[in-house]
Amino acid sequence: MELKLLTAADVAAVMEIEQDLFGSEAWAERTVLSEIENPFTHYIGIFDGGLVGYAGLNSVPASFSADIQTIAVAAGSQGKCYGKLLLEWLMDRALQLGAEQVVLEVRADNDRAVGLYNKFGFEQIDLRKRYYQPSGVDALVMRVQVNQPIVLGIESTCDETGVGIVRGNRLLANALHSSMDEHAKFGGVVPEVAARAHLEAFEPTLQRALDEAGITIEEVDAIAVANGPGLAGALMVGIGAAKGLSLAHNKPLYAVNHLVGHVGADVLERGTVSLPTIALLVSGGHTSLLLVRDLLEDVEFLGETIDDAAGEAFDKVARVLGLPYPGGPQIDAIAATGNPKAVRFPRGLSLPKDMEKHRFDFSFSGLKTAVARHVEKAEILGEEISKPDVAASFREAVVDVLLTKAIAACEMYDVPRLLLGGGVVANARLRQVAAERCQEAGIELRIPKFSLCTDNGAMIASIGAQLVMNGKAPSSIGFGAESTLDVTQVQTH
C-alpha cells in the first residue's frame, strides 16, 4: 500500500470508484481532471494493487483556509482505515499550506463519514438543505481549527537587528532596529560596531515584536535564527540570544540560512512561494542568483558576485561623487534627473568569453573603478561633470547586468518567474526595468514589500515556520555562526 499524488493518468481509475460509489451524483470526468490539474488543489490516492481510494484538498494561497473536496474509498476496500489515512494526509497538507481552518461538506445520512470527521475535531457549523441532487439529501458543513505554529525569528547578519513573529504563513510582527546612522560616520558597516549595536538593540526590539504580535514569549512554539552567511560577530549576537531564549523557555530552535530567508519572505506576502523560481538577491553584502525548486529541500546556487556586492558598489560610487552613506538611496535620488545613456560604463562578466565560467556570476569592482576614472579624468581636464548623469549611467549599468543575467537564468532553466529580494530592491530603476523586461519575456515578477525585502526577522521566522510545519527536526544547540554558509544548506543541524 502506498500514498501518492494523483495525475491525469489516474482519472480513469478515479472515475470507476466515483461511479460505483455515487452513481448519478458522481462527478463528470472533465471535473475530476480539472480538479487534479488545478494548481491550488492537492489530490492524493491510496494504491494497493491499484487505486482503492482518493481525497482532495483545495487551498488558495493567503486565504488561510482549506476545503476538503472529497474523500472516497472503493466499496471493496472499506473498513481498512483507508479513509482515516486519507484524512490524516489532508490535515497534514493543510498544516503545511498555512491553513488556519479546514472546511468540508458531507451527506447528512453518511454516519460513518460524520463519525470520522468528529474524531478529528470537526464540528457542524451549517446545514444546506437538499444540497445533494438528485437525491435531495442535506449537506452538513463542518469545520475544524488548525493550530499553526507561532515562530519567532531573529536576524543579525549585518547592521540590522530584526525580530519577527509569524503564525504559520501569517505575519504577526516585524520589529527592526538599524544601526546605519552609527556606521555612516565611517562610510560603511564596521563589524565591531554592528555587533555592539545588536547587543544594545536586541532586548527592546524583541519586546516591540512581542507587543506588536500581542503575545508573550511563553506562547511562542519555536525560535529560528539566521546563522549565516553574514558578519561573524554580528551573527554570534543573534545566535547567542536565540540559544538563551530557547534554553530559558524550553523552545525548539532552528538555525536557518539568511539568503533562503529572503526567498521565504514571499510566503508572508502571498501565502506561498510559487516554485520553481529564480531568486535574485541584491544587498550591501550579497549579490546572488539562485534556482529554488523546493524552499526547504532544493535550493541551487547559480552565481554570485566575485568581488563587490551591488550595494557595496553603490556605497563606493556615492563616495566618489561626494554623496553620504548609505549610497544606494543617494544615487537613486540624483539619478532621477540624470541621463542613463550619458556614459557607457562597462557591464562586468557579460562578454562572450565570460559565459563559460561566469555565466551567472557578477562583478562590480571594474564598474566602480570605471566611474572613479571618469570622475578623475574630468577633474584633471578641469571639466565639470554632471553628477546626475554619472549616477544614472552607473545605476543603469548595475541594473542592466543584474536583470540580463537573472532573465537569462529564467530562460535557460525554463522557469517562468523571478523573485527579487534584498535592500537594493528598493532602487526605483531596478524595479521599473525588472517589470518591463519580465513583461517582455513573459516572466512573472515577484517583489515582496520593502519591509520584507531588507534584512528582517520575519523572513527568518517564515523559514522556521515552514520547517516546523513540514515536520523537520530542530537544530542541535551546538551550531555556530557560519559567515560563508552555503546557500544550499537551508537548515544547520
PDB file of N, CA and C in Angstrom, residues 109-144:
ATOM      1  N   ASP A 109     -26.680  11.825   5.785  1.00  0.00           N
ATOM      2  CA  ASP A 109     -27.007  10.420   6.057  1.00  0.00           C
ATOM      3  C   ASP A 109     -25.777   9.511   6.051  1.00  0.00           C
ATOM      4  N   ASN A 110     -24.588  10.112   5.915  1.00  0.00           N
ATOM      5  CA  ASN A 110     -23.356   9.304   5.904  1.00  0.00           C
ATOM      6  C   ASN A 110     -22.770   9.263   7.313  1.00  0.00           C
ATOM      7  N   ASP A 111     -23.343   8.421   8.175  1.00  0.00           N
ATOM      8  CA  ASP A 111     -22.956   8.377   9.586  1.00  0.00           C
ATOM      9  C   ASP A 111     -21.491   8.006   9.782  1.00  0.00           C
ATOM     10  N   ARG A 112     -20.984   7.090   8.934  1.00  0.00           N
ATOM     11  CA  ARG A 112     -19.592   6.666   9.085  1.00  0.00           C
ATOM     12  C   ARG A 112     -18.645   7.839   8.839  1.00  0.00           C
ATOM     13  N   ALA A 113     -18.897   8.616   7.793  1.00  0.00           N
ATOM     14  CA  ALA A 113     -18.032   9.753   7.485  1.00  0.00           C
ATOM     15  C   ALA A 113     -18.136  10.836   8.559  1.00  0.00           C
ATOM     16  N   VAL A 114     -19.362  11.131   8.989  1.00  0.00           N
ATOM     17  CA  VAL A 114     -19.549  12.145  10.028  1.00  0.00           C
ATOM     18  C   VAL A 114     -18.817  11.741  11.305  1.00  0.00           C
ATOM     19  N   GLY A 115     -18.877  10.453  11.654  1.00  0.00           N
ATOM     20  CA  GLY A 115     -18.181   9.963  12.840  1.00  0.00           C
ATOM     21  C   GLY A 115     -16.680  10.125  12.731  1.00  0.00           C
ATOM     22  N   LEU A 116     -16.132   9.847  11.526  1.00  0.00           N
ATOM     23  CA  LEU A 116     -14.695  10.017  11.306  1.00  0.00           C
ATOM     24  C   LEU A 116     -14.298  11.475  11.472  1.00  0.00           C
ATOM     25  N   TYR A 117     -15.068  12.382  10.892  1.00  0.00           N
ATOM     26  CA  TYR A 117     -14.744  13.797  10.988  1.00  0.00           C
ATOM     27  C   TYR A 117     -14.833  14.295  12.433  1.00  0.00           C
ATOM     28  N   ASN A 118     -15.798  13.787  13.166  1.00  0.00           N
ATOM     29  CA  ASN A 118     -15.920  14.174  14.579  1.00  0.00           C
ATOM     30  C   ASN A 118     -14.675  13.771  15.365  1.00  0.00           C
ATOM     31  N   LYS A 119     -14.119  12.602  15.048  1.00  0.00           N
ATOM     32  CA  LYS A 119     -12.918  12.136  15.743  1.00  0.00           C
ATOM     33  C   LYS A 119     -11.728  13.054  15.476  1.00  0.00           C
ATOM     34  N   PHE A 120     -11.730  13.745  14.340  1.00  0.00           N
ATOM     35  CA  PHE A 120     -10.650  14.679  14.005  1.00  0.00           C
ATOM     36  C   PHE A 120     -10.959  16.098  14.484  1.00  0.00           C
ATOM     37  N   GLY A 121     -12.035  16.262  15.229  1.00  0.00           N
ATOM     38  CA  GLY A 121     -12.336  17.561  15.812  1.00  0.00           C
ATOM     39  C   GLY A 121     -13.255  18.442  14.984  1.00  0.00           C
ATOM     40  N   PHE A 122     -13.791  17.933  13.880  1.00  0.00           N
ATOM     41  CA  PHE A 122     -14.709  18.725  13.062  1.00  0.00           C
ATOM     42  C   PHE A 122     -16.030  18.920  13.792  1.00  0.00           C
ATOM     43  N   GLU A 123     -16.590  20.103  13.656  1.00  0.00           N
ATOM     44  CA  GLU A 123     -17.889  20.417  14.241  1.00  0.00           C
ATOM     45  C   GLU A 123     -18.808  20.989  13.168  1.00  0.00           C
ATOM     46  N   GLN A 124     -20.110  20.700  13.280  1.00  0.00           N
ATOM     47  CA  GLN A 124     -21.059  21.232  12.312  1.00  0.00           C
ATOM     48  C   GLN A 124     -21.244  22.732  12.524  1.00  0.00           C
ATOM     49  N   ILE A 125     -21.156  23.500  11.423  1.00  0.00           N
ATOM     50  CA  ILE A 125     -21.351  24.950  11.509  1.00  0.00           C
ATOM     51  C   ILE A 125     -22.521  25.430  10.650  1.00  0.00           C
ATOM     52  N   ASP A 126     -23.049  24.530   9.804  1.00  0.00           N
ATOM     53  CA  ASP A 126     -24.164  24.943   8.937  1.00  0.00           C
ATOM     54  C   ASP A 126     -24.850  23.698   8.379  1.00  0.00           C
ATOM     55  N   LEU A 127     -26.026  23.906   7.820  1.00  0.00           N
ATOM     56  CA  LEU A 127     -26.783  22.836   7.165  1.00  0.00           C
ATOM     57  C   LEU A 127     -27.302  23.352   5.830  1.00  0.00           C
ATOM     58  N   ARG A 128     -27.044  22.624   4.753  1.00  0.00           N
ATOM     59  CA  ARG A 128     -27.521  23.006   3.425  1.00  0.00           C
ATOM     60  C   ARG A 128     -28.607  22.010   3.008  1.00  0.00           C
ATOM     61  N   LYS A 129     -29.829  22.498   3.022  1.00  0.00           N
ATOM     62  CA  LYS A 129     -30.984  21.642   2.747  1.00  0.00           C
ATOM     63  C   LYS A 129     -30.982  21.166   1.291  1.00  0.00           C
ATOM     64  N   ARG A 130     -31.242  19.870   1.132  1.00  0.00           N
ATOM     65  CA  ARG A 130     -31.395  19.247  -0.199  1.00  0.00           C
ATOM     66  C   ARG A 130     -30.227  19.595  -1.125  1.00  0.00           C
ATOM     67  N   TYR A 131     -29.021  19.611  -0.575  1.00  0.00           N
ATOM     68  CA  TYR A 131     -27.827  20.029  -1.330  1.00  0.00           C
ATOM     69  C   TYR A 131     -27.444  19.010  -2.410  1.00  0.00           C
ATOM     70  N   TYR A 132     -27.522  17.727  -2.044  1.00  0.00           N
ATOM     71  CA  TYR A 132     -27.089  16.695  -2.988  1.00  0.00           C
ATOM     72  C   TYR A 132     -28.254  16.327  -3.896  1.00  0.00           C
ATOM     73  N   GLN A 133     -28.023  16.430  -5.192  1.00  0.00           N
ATOM     74  CA  GLN A 133     -29.049  16.141  -6.193  1.00  0.00           C
ATOM     75  C   GLN A 133     -28.561  15.031  -7.119  1.00  0.00           C
ATOM     76  N   PRO A 134     -29.462  14.164  -7.547  1.00  0.00           N
ATOM     77  CA  PRO A 134     -30.931  14.302  -7.468  1.00  0.00           C
ATOM     78  C   PRO A 134     -31.556  13.707  -6.203  1.00  0.00           C
ATOM     79  N   SER A 135     -30.741  13.201  -5.251  1.00  0.00           N
ATOM     80  CA  SER A 135     -31.305  12.511  -4.092  1.00  0.00           C
ATOM     81  C   SER A 135     -32.000  13.460  -3.125  1.00  0.00           C
ATOM     82  N   GLY A 136     -31.606  14.739  -3.108  1.00  0.00           N
ATOM     83  CA  GLY A 136     -32.208  15.702  -2.197  1.00  0.00           C
ATOM     84  C   GLY A 136     -31.733  15.578  -0.767  1.00  0.00           C
ATOM     85  N   VAL A 137     -30.602  14.902  -0.538  1.00  0.00           N
ATOM     86  CA  VAL A 137     -30.059  14.731   0.815  1.00  0.00           C
ATOM     87  C   VAL A 137     -29.396  16.031   1.274  1.00  0.00           C
ATOM     88  N   ASP A 138     -29.571  16.342   2.564  1.00  0.00           N
ATOM     89  CA  ASP A 138     -28.952  17.546   3.131  1.00  0.00           C
ATOM     90  C   ASP A 138     -27.431  17.380   3.232  1.00  0.00           C
ATOM     91  N   ALA A 139     -26.733  18.535   3.249  1.00  0.00           N
ATOM     92  CA  ALA A 139     -25.277  18.543   3.455  1.00  0.00           C
ATOM     93  C   ALA A 139     -24.966  19.206   4.787  1.00  0.00           C
ATOM     94  N   LEU A 140     -24.154  18.534   5.589  1.00  0.00           N
ATOM     95  CA  LEU A 140     -23.635  19.150   6.805  1.00  0.00           C
ATOM     96  C   LEU A 140     -22.349  19.883   6.455  1.00  0.00           C
ATOM     97  N   VAL A 141     -22.242  21.143   6.853  1.00  0.00           N
ATOM     98  CA  VAL A 141     -20.998  21.899   6.680  1.00  0.00           C
ATOM     99  C   VAL A 141     -20.245  21.809   7.999  1.00  0.00           C
ATOM    100  N   MET A 142     -19.012  21.291   7.946  1.00  0.00           N
ATOM    101  CA  MET A 142     -18.234  21.056   9.158  1.00  0.00           C
ATOM    102  C   MET A 142     -16.896  21.788   9.071  1.00  0.00           C
ATOM    103  N   ARG A 143     -16.353  22.112  10.242  1.00  0.00           N
ATOM    104  CA  ARG A 143     -15.101  22.877  10.271  1.00  0.00           C
ATOM    105  C   ARG A 143     -14.267  22.459  11.477  1.00  0.00           C
ATOM    106  N   VAL A 144     -12.946  22.520  11.293  1.00  0.00           N
ATOM    107  CA  VAL A 144     -12.017  22.309  12.398  1.00  0.00           C
ATOM    108  C   VAL A 144     -10.931  23.380  12.323  1.00  0.00           C
TER     109      VAL A 144
END
